[in-house]
Amino acid sequence: MGSLSSRVLRQLGRARAQQEPGSGAVGSAQRPEPGGNAAGHGFCYCPDSCKRKRSSGAYCYCRPDSETDEDEEEGDEQQRLLNSPRRKKLKSTSKYIYQTLFLNGENSDIKICALGEEWSLHKIYLCQSGYFSSMFSGSWKESSMNTIELEIPDQNIDVEALQVAFGSLYRDDVLIKPSRVIAILAAACMLQLDGLIQQCGETMKETINVKTVCGYYTSAGTYGLDSVKKKCLEWLLNNLMTHQNVELFKELSINVMKQLIGSSNLFVMQVEMDVYTALKKWMFLQLVPSWNGSLKQLLSEADVWFSKRRKDFEGMTFLETEQGKPFVSVVRHLRLQYIISDLASARIIEQDSLIPSDWLSSVYKQQWLAMLRAEQDSEVGPQEINKEELEGNSMRCGRKLAKDGE
């Protein structure tokens, strides 16, 4: 009932209250006793004097200034419940197929045997694989066989990887652990499962770190994932100097280190002399991979090892020996002009006897002439700048900022 009707009823009630009991006036009404037939009068007077709307349409006067429409509230609540979605997890078709057809092998029409295991599978699902699609559609003898023996030439592939690869044909998504991604990638490449190969690549990109980067880089090259290979190289360029690790130095190949040291994008922390020190530690671990000390001990151990063998060099530097020659292509990319410009660094270089003396003599001469030209010549410097030459000869140095803006 609206607010206008409520005011009319309240005025009517006050008018009745002002009349004398028993006056018999026309239109007068007496207050029914509590518990009487209040509903018959259209109103209910309960002892608690609470105004409520009854299902019969009657009202109760207790607190005249408060009014609650329970029917409307109940209707709104029912409407809200009707319009509120309810979720109930059902067993999806994909899960049913995976459980029934793949795991249980029901209605299998072909058996695949490999690495001592056997899988009861279905040709219609195997045809999603380029490997099996070609096998079944061509004139190969396997197209009419009910049991196929697979030869696994890749040592990275194991039974667990094949289980994941075959299972991926029966489900929408596959959970790939970083520790298993290389084996699964190998199986996916063999079976030509493009979707699984792509998912392996994404997993590798998301989990590159100091422990996985070298393995990922090598595998990406083996299986043709150029984007993963590029991502690994970027990670190494940004983190080689700041995330030095004994195992990482052992795993880094000469080819990869050559790319890193020769790149103008290498983040050098802090100066070029630190790159030389890192190379010295890396060469030591390449020559003595069985060493298992800590990173703090690594430099001193490398210095002792090279020092002991200096007597055997017979007047040659380390890079001129048979042991050192494989590392020449890497060390050549050091920007020596920024090392010998510091007296302490120049003394260490001379004492270590790792770098051929003619390399150093050439750099000393170049730097000396550059200084003379700057002081005594009237040259104003290069008129044109070659970007590649600039990036290949510029100083590489970096600092860590404790706070933004410092």
Coordinates of C-alpha atoms in Angstrom, one line a residue:
M1 CA 0.0 0.0 0.0
G2 CA 1.3 3.4 -0.9
S3 CA 2.3 6.2 1.5
L4 CA -0.9 8.2 0.7
S5 CA -3.1 5.4 1.8
S6 CA -1.0 5.0 4.9
R7 CA -1.6 8.6 5.8
V8 CA -5.3 8.3 5.3
L9 CA -5.5 5.2 7.5
R10 CA -3.5 7.0 10.2
Q11 CA -5.9 10.0 10.1
L12 CA -8.9 7.7 10.2
G13 CA -7.4 5.9 13.2
R14 CA -6.9 9.2 15.1
A15 CA -10.5 10.3 14.3
R16 CA -11.8 7.0 15.7
A17 CA -9.6 7.4 18.7
Q18 CA -11.2 10.8 19.5
Q19 CA -14.7 9.4 19.4
E20 CA -16.4 8.3 22.7
P21 CA -16.6 4.6 23.1
G22 CA -20.1 3.3 22.3
S23 CA -21.3 6.6 20.7
G24 CA -22.8 4.5 17.9
A25 CA -21.8 7.1 15.3
V26 CA -22.2 5.9 11.7
G27 CA -19.0 4.6 10.3
S28 CA -17.4 4.2 13.7
A29 CA -15.5 1.1 14.4
Q30 CA -14.4 -0.4 17.7
R31 CA -10.9 -1.7 18.3
P32 CA -11.1 -5.5 18.3
E33 CA -9.7 -7.3 21.2
P34 CA -6.3 -8.9 20.8
G35 CA -6.6 -12.3 19.4
G36 CA -10.0 -11.5 18.0
N37 CA -11.1 -11.5 14.4
A38 CA -8.8 -8.7 13.4
A39 CA -8.4 -9.8 9.9
G40 CA -12.0 -9.5 9.3
H41 CA -11.8 -5.7 9.9
G42 CA -8.9 -5.4 7.5
F43 CA -6.5 -4.6 10.4
C44 CA -4.6 -6.6 13.0
Y45 CA -3.9 -5.3 16.5
C46 CA -1.3 -7.5 18.0
P47 CA -0.1 -7.2 21.6
D48 CA 3.4 -6.2 20.4
S49 CA 1.9 -3.3 18.3
C50 CA 3.9 -4.1 15.2
K51 CA 2.6 -3.0 11.9
R52 CA 3.0 -5.8 9.4
K53 CA 1.4 -6.7 6.1
R54 CA -0.3 -10.1 6.3
S55 CA -0.8 -12.4 3.4
S56 CA -4.6 -11.6 3.7
G57 CA -3.9 -8.0 3.2
A58 CA -4.4 -7.0 6.8
Y59 CA -2.1 -4.7 8.7
C60 CA -0.9 -4.6 12.2
Y61 CA -0.4 -1.2 14.1
C62 CA 2.5 -1.2 16.5
R63 CA 5.0 1.3 15.2
P64 CA 3.0 3.6 12.9
D65 CA 6.0 5.3 11.6
S66 CA 7.7 2.1 10.2
E67 CA 6.5 0.2 7.2
T68 CA 7.9 -2.9 5.5
D69 CA 6.5 -4.6 2.4
E70 CA 7.4 -8.2 3.0
D71 CA 5.6 -9.5 -0.1
E72 CA 7.6 -7.1 -2.3
E73 CA 10.8 -8.0 -0.6
E74 CA 10.1 -11.7 -1.0
G75 CA 9.3 -11.2 -4.6
D76 CA 12.5 -9.3 -5.2
E77 CA 14.5 -12.1 -3.5
Q78 CA 12.9 -14.8 -5.6
Q79 CA 13.6 -12.8 -8.8
R80 CA 17.2 -12.3 -7.8
L81 CA 17.6 -16.0 -7.2
L82 CA 16.1 -16.8 -10.5
N83 CA 18.5 -14.5 -12.3
S84 CA 21.6 -15.5 -10.4
P85 CA 23.7 -18.1 -12.3
R86 CA 24.8 -21.2 -10.5
R87 CA 27.9 -23.1 -11.5
K88 CA 28.2 -26.8 -11.3
K89 CA 31.4 -28.4 -12.6
L90 CA 30.6 -31.2 -15.0
K91 CA 32.9 -33.7 -16.5
S92 CA 34.0 -32.2 -19.8
T93 CA 34.0 -34.1 -23.0
S94 CA 37.8 -33.7 -23.3
K95 CA 38.4 -35.3 -19.9
Y96 CA 36.0 -38.1 -20.7
I97 CA 37.8 -38.8 -24.0
Y98 CA 41.2 -38.6 -22.3
Q99 CA 40.2 -41.0 -19.5
T100 CA 38.2 -43.5 -21.6
L101 CA 40.0 -43.6 -24.9
F102 CA 43.6 -42.8 -24.0
L103 CA 44.1 -44.0 -20.4
N104 CA 41.7 -46.9 -20.6
G105 CA 42.3 -47.6 -24.3
E106 CA 38.7 -48.5 -25.0
N107 CA 37.8 -49.3 -28.7
S108 CA 41.5 -49.0 -29.7
D109 CA 42.3 -50.0 -33.3
I110 CA 46.1 -49.7 -33.2
K111 CA 48.9 -50.4 -30.8
I112 CA 52.1 -48.3 -30.7
C113 CA 55.2 -49.8 -29.1
A114 CA 58.3 -47.9 -28.2
L115 CA 61.0 -47.9 -25.6
G116 CA 59.6 -51.1 -24.1
E117 CA 56.1 -49.7 -23.6
E118 CA 52.8 -50.2 -25.4
W119 CA 50.0 -47.7 -26.0
S120 CA 46.5 -48.7 -27.2
L121 CA 45.5 -45.8 -29.4
H122 CA 43.2 -44.8 -32.2
K123 CA 44.1 -44.0 -35.8
I124 CA 41.6 -41.1 -36.1
Y125 CA 43.4 -39.3 -33.2
L126 CA 46.9 -40.2 -34.3
C127 CA 46.2 -38.6 -37.7
Q128 CA 46.5 -35.2 -35.9
S129 CA 50.2 -36.0 -35.9
G130 CA 52.0 -35.2 -39.2
Y131 CA 54.2 -38.2 -38.6
F132 CA 51.3 -40.7 -38.3
S133 CA 49.1 -38.9 -40.9
S134 CA 51.8 -39.5 -43.5
M135 CA 52.3 -43.1 -42.3
F136 CA 48.6 -44.0 -42.5
S137 CA 47.7 -42.2 -45.7
G138 CA 50.6 -43.3 -47.9
S139 CA 51.6 -46.6 -49.3
W140 CA 53.7 -47.5 -46.2
K141 CA 53.3 -51.0 -44.9
E142 CA 52.4 -49.6 -41.5
S143 CA 49.2 -48.2 -42.9
S144 CA 47.6 -51.7 -42.7
M145 CA 49.3 -52.8 -39.5
N146 CA 47.5 -53.1 -36.2
T147 CA 50.8 -52.9 -34.2
I148 CA 53.6 -50.5 -35.0
E149 CA 57.1 -50.5 -33.5
L150 CA 58.5 -47.0 -33.3
E151 CA 62.3 -46.4 -33.5
I152 CA 63.4 -43.6 -31.2
P153 CA 66.6 -42.1 -32.6
D154 CA 66.6 -39.1 -30.2
Q155 CA 68.2 -39.8 -26.8
N156 CA 66.2 -36.9 -25.3
I157 CA 63.0 -38.8 -25.8
D158 CA 61.8 -41.1 -23.0
V159 CA 58.7 -43.0 -22.1
E160 CA 57.2 -40.2 -20.0
A161 CA 57.7 -37.7 -22.9
L162 CA 55.9 -40.1 -25.3
Q163 CA 53.1 -40.5 -22.8
V164 CA 52.6 -36.7 -22.7
A165 CA 52.9 -36.4 -26.5
F166 CA 50.3 -39.2 -27.2
G167 CA 48.1 -37.9 -24.5
S168 CA 48.1 -34.4 -26.0
L169 CA 46.1 -35.8 -29.0
Y170 CA 43.2 -36.7 -26.7
R171 CA 42.9 -33.5 -24.6
D172 CA 42.7 -29.7 -25.0
D173 CA 45.5 -28.7 -22.7
V174 CA 48.8 -30.2 -21.5
L175 CA 50.7 -29.3 -18.3
I176 CA 54.4 -29.1 -19.1
K177 CA 57.0 -28.9 -16.3
P178 CA 60.1 -27.0 -17.0
S179 CA 62.2 -30.0 -16.0
R180 CA 60.5 -32.1 -18.6
V181 CA 60.1 -29.6 -21.4
I182 CA 63.2 -30.6 -23.5
A183 CA 62.2 -34.2 -23.5
I184 CA 58.6 -33.4 -24.5
L185 CA 59.8 -31.0 -27.2
A186 CA 62.0 -33.7 -28.6
A187 CA 59.0 -36.1 -28.7
A188 CA 56.7 -33.4 -30.2
C189 CA 59.2 -32.7 -33.0
M190 CA 59.6 -36.3 -33.9
L191 CA 55.8 -36.8 -34.0
Q192 CA 55.3 -33.4 -35.8
L193 CA 52.9 -32.1 -33.2
D194 CA 52.9 -28.4 -34.0
G195 CA 50.6 -27.3 -31.1
L196 CA 52.7 -29.1 -28.5
I197 CA 55.9 -27.7 -30.0
Q198 CA 54.5 -24.2 -29.7
Q199 CA 53.4 -24.8 -26.1
C200 CA 56.9 -26.2 -25.3
G201 CA 58.4 -23.0 -26.7
E202 CA 56.2 -20.8 -24.6
T203 CA 57.0 -22.7 -21.5
M204 CA 60.7 -22.3 -22.2
K205 CA 60.5 -18.6 -22.8
E206 CA 58.6 -18.2 -19.5
T207 CA 61.1 -20.2 -17.4
I208 CA 64.5 -19.0 -18.6
N209 CA 66.9 -18.6 -15.6
V210 CA 70.5 -19.3 -14.7
K211 CA 69.9 -23.0 -14.4
T212 CA 67.9 -23.5 -17.6
V213 CA 69.3 -21.0 -20.1
C214 CA 72.1 -23.1 -21.6
G215 CA 70.0 -26.2 -21.9
Y216 CA 67.2 -24.2 -23.5
Y217 CA 69.6 -22.5 -25.9
T218 CA 71.1 -25.8 -27.1
S219 CA 67.7 -27.5 -27.5
A220 CA 66.2 -24.5 -29.3
G221 CA 69.0 -24.7 -31.8
T222 CA 68.5 -28.5 -32.2
Y223 CA 64.8 -28.4 -32.7
G224 CA 64.5 -25.1 -34.7
L225 CA 62.9 -22.8 -32.1
D226 CA 64.6 -19.6 -33.2
S227 CA 62.5 -17.4 -31.0
V228 CA 63.5 -19.3 -27.9
K229 CA 67.1 -19.2 -28.9
K230 CA 67.0 -15.5 -29.3
K231 CA 65.3 -15.1 -25.9
C232 CA 68.0 -17.1 -24.2
L233 CA 70.7 -15.1 -25.8
E234 CA 69.0 -11.9 -24.7
W235 CA 68.9 -13.2 -21.1
L236 CA 72.6 -14.0 -21.2
L237 CA 73.5 -10.6 -22.5
N238 CA 71.6 -9.0 -19.7
N239 CA 72.6 -11.3 -16.9
L240 CA 76.0 -12.9 -17.6
M241 CA 77.9 -10.4 -15.6
T242 CA 75.4 -10.0 -12.7
H243 CA 74.4 -13.7 -12.4
Q244 CA 77.7 -15.4 -12.5
N245 CA 77.5 -19.1 -11.6
V246 CA 79.9 -22.0 -11.5
E247 CA 77.6 -24.3 -13.4
L248 CA 76.6 -21.6 -15.9
F249 CA 80.3 -21.1 -16.7
K250 CA 80.8 -24.8 -17.2
E251 CA 77.8 -25.0 -19.6
L252 CA 78.5 -22.0 -21.7
S253 CA 80.1 -23.1 -25.0
I254 CA 82.9 -21.3 -26.8
N255 CA 80.4 -20.4 -29.6
V256 CA 77.9 -18.8 -27.2
M257 CA 80.6 -17.0 -25.2
K258 CA 82.0 -15.6 -28.5
Q259 CA 78.6 -14.1 -29.3
L260 CA 78.2 -12.6 -25.8
I261 CA 81.7 -11.0 -25.5
G262 CA 81.5 -9.7 -29.0
S263 CA 78.1 -8.1 -28.6
S264 CA 77.7 -4.3 -27.9
N265 CA 74.5 -5.2 -26.0
L266 CA 76.4 -7.1 -23.3
F267 CA 75.6 -5.5 -19.9
V268 CA 79.0 -5.0 -18.4
M269 CA 79.1 -4.8 -14.6
Q270 CA 81.1 -2.7 -13.9
V271 CA 84.0 -2.1 -16.4
E272 CA 85.8 -4.0 -19.2
M273 CA 88.3 -5.5 -16.7
D274 CA 85.4 -7.4 -15.2
V275 CA 84.8 -9.0 -18.5
Y276 CA 88.4 -10.2 -18.6
T277 CA 88.1 -11.6 -15.1
A278 CA 84.9 -13.4 -16.1
L279 CA 86.7 -14.9 -19.1
K280 CA 89.6 -16.1 -16.9
K281 CA 87.1 -17.9 -14.6
W282 CA 85.2 -19.4 -17.6
M283 CA 88.4 -20.7 -19.3
F284 CA 89.5 -22.3 -16.1
L285 CA 86.2 -24.2 -15.7
Q286 CA 86.2 -25.2 -19.4
L287 CA 89.6 -26.8 -18.8
V288 CA 88.8 -28.2 -15.3
P289 CA 85.1 -29.0 -15.4
S290 CA 85.5 -31.3 -12.4
W291 CA 86.2 -28.4 -10.1
N292 CA 83.3 -28.0 -7.6
G293 CA 84.2 -25.1 -5.4
S294 CA 82.1 -22.0 -4.7
L295 CA 81.9 -18.8 -6.8
K296 CA 84.0 -16.9 -4.2
Q297 CA 86.8 -19.3 -4.5
L298 CA 86.7 -19.5 -8.3
L299 CA 88.9 -16.5 -9.2
S300 CA 91.7 -17.4 -6.8
E301 CA 91.6 -21.0 -7.9
A302 CA 91.8 -19.9 -11.6
D303 CA 94.8 -17.7 -10.8
V304 CA 96.6 -20.5 -9.0
W305 CA 95.9 -22.9 -11.9
F306 CA 97.2 -20.6 -14.6
S307 CA 100.2 -19.6 -12.5
K308 CA 101.3 -23.2 -12.1
R309 CA 101.2 -23.8 -15.8
R310 CA 103.0 -20.6 -16.7
K311 CA 106.3 -22.4 -16.4
D312 CA 105.2 -24.9 -19.0
F313 CA 104.4 -22.2 -21.5
E314 CA 108.1 -21.8 -22.4
G315 CA 107.9 -18.1 -22.9
M316 CA 104.5 -18.2 -24.6
T317 CA 101.3 -16.8 -23.3
F318 CA 98.4 -19.1 -22.5
L319 CA 96.4 -18.2 -25.7
E320 CA 99.5 -19.2 -27.8
T321 CA 99.5 -22.7 -26.4
E322 CA 97.5 -25.7 -27.7
Q323 CA 95.3 -25.5 -24.6
G324 CA 94.6 -21.8 -25.1
K325 CA 94.1 -21.7 -28.9
P326 CA 90.4 -22.7 -28.8
F327 CA 89.7 -19.6 -26.7
V328 CA 91.4 -17.1 -29.0
S329 CA 88.2 -16.2 -30.9
V330 CA 86.5 -15.3 -27.7
V331 CA 89.2 -13.3 -26.0
R332 CA 89.8 -11.4 -29.3
H333 CA 86.5 -9.6 -28.6
L334 CA 87.8 -8.0 -25.4
R335 CA 88.1 -4.2 -25.7
L336 CA 91.6 -4.0 -24.4
Q337 CA 91.9 -0.3 -24.9
Y338 CA 89.6 0.2 -21.9
I339 CA 91.6 -2.2 -19.7
I340 CA 95.2 -1.0 -20.2
S341 CA 94.1 2.6 -19.6
D342 CA 93.9 1.6 -15.9
L343 CA 97.3 1.0 -14.3
A344 CA 96.2 -1.7 -11.8
S345 CA 94.4 -3.6 -14.6
A346 CA 97.3 -3.3 -17.0
R347 CA 99.6 -4.8 -14.4
I348 CA 97.3 -7.8 -13.8
I349 CA 97.1 -8.4 -17.6
E350 CA 100.9 -8.4 -17.9
Q351 CA 101.3 -10.7 -14.8
D352 CA 98.7 -13.3 -15.9
S353 CA 100.4 -13.8 -19.3
L354 CA 97.2 -15.0 -20.9
I355 CA 97.0 -12.5 -23.7
P356 CA 99.8 -12.5 -26.4
S357 CA 102.2 -9.6 -26.0
D358 CA 101.7 -8.5 -29.6
W359 CA 98.0 -7.9 -29.0
L360 CA 98.8 -5.6 -26.1
S361 CA 101.6 -3.8 -28.0
S362 CA 99.2 -3.0 -30.8
V363 CA 96.7 -1.5 -28.3
Y364 CA 99.3 0.5 -26.4
K365 CA 100.5 2.0 -29.7
Q366 CA 97.0 2.8 -30.8
Q367 CA 96.1 4.5 -27.5
W368 CA 99.4 6.4 -27.4
L369 CA 98.9 7.8 -30.9
A370 CA 95.3 8.7 -30.1
M371 CA 96.5 10.7 -27.1
L372 CA 99.1 12.5 -29.1
R373 CA 96.7 13.4 -31.8
A374 CA 94.2 14.7 -29.2
E375 CA 96.9 16.9 -27.6
Q376 CA 99.1 18.1 -30.5
D377 CA 97.1 17.7 -33.7
S378 CA 94.5 20.1 -35.0
E379 CA 92.1 17.4 -35.9
V380 CA 88.5 18.0 -34.8
G381 CA 87.6 14.3 -34.8
P382 CA 85.6 12.1 -37.2
Q383 CA 83.2 13.9 -39.4
E384 CA 81.0 10.8 -40.0
I385 CA 80.3 8.1 -37.5
N386 CA 79.8 4.5 -38.5
K387 CA 77.3 2.9 -36.2
E388 CA 78.7 -0.6 -36.3
E389 CA 82.2 0.7 -35.7
L390 CA 81.0 2.9 -32.9
E391 CA 79.2 0.1 -31.1
G392 CA 82.1 -2.3 -31.6
N393 CA 84.7 0.1 -30.0
S394 CA 82.7 2.0 -27.4
M395 CA 83.3 1.6 -23.7
R396 CA 81.1 -0.9 -22.0
C397 CA 80.4 -0.1 -18.3
G398 CA 77.4 -0.3 -16.0
R399 CA 76.3 0.5 -12.5
K400 CA 73.5 -0.7 -10.2
L401 CA 71.2 2.0 -8.9
A402 CA 70.0 1.4 -5.4
K403 CA 67.0 3.7 -6.0
D404 CA 65.3 5.2 -9.0
G405 CA 66.8 8.5 -10.1
E406 CA 70.2 8.0 -8.5

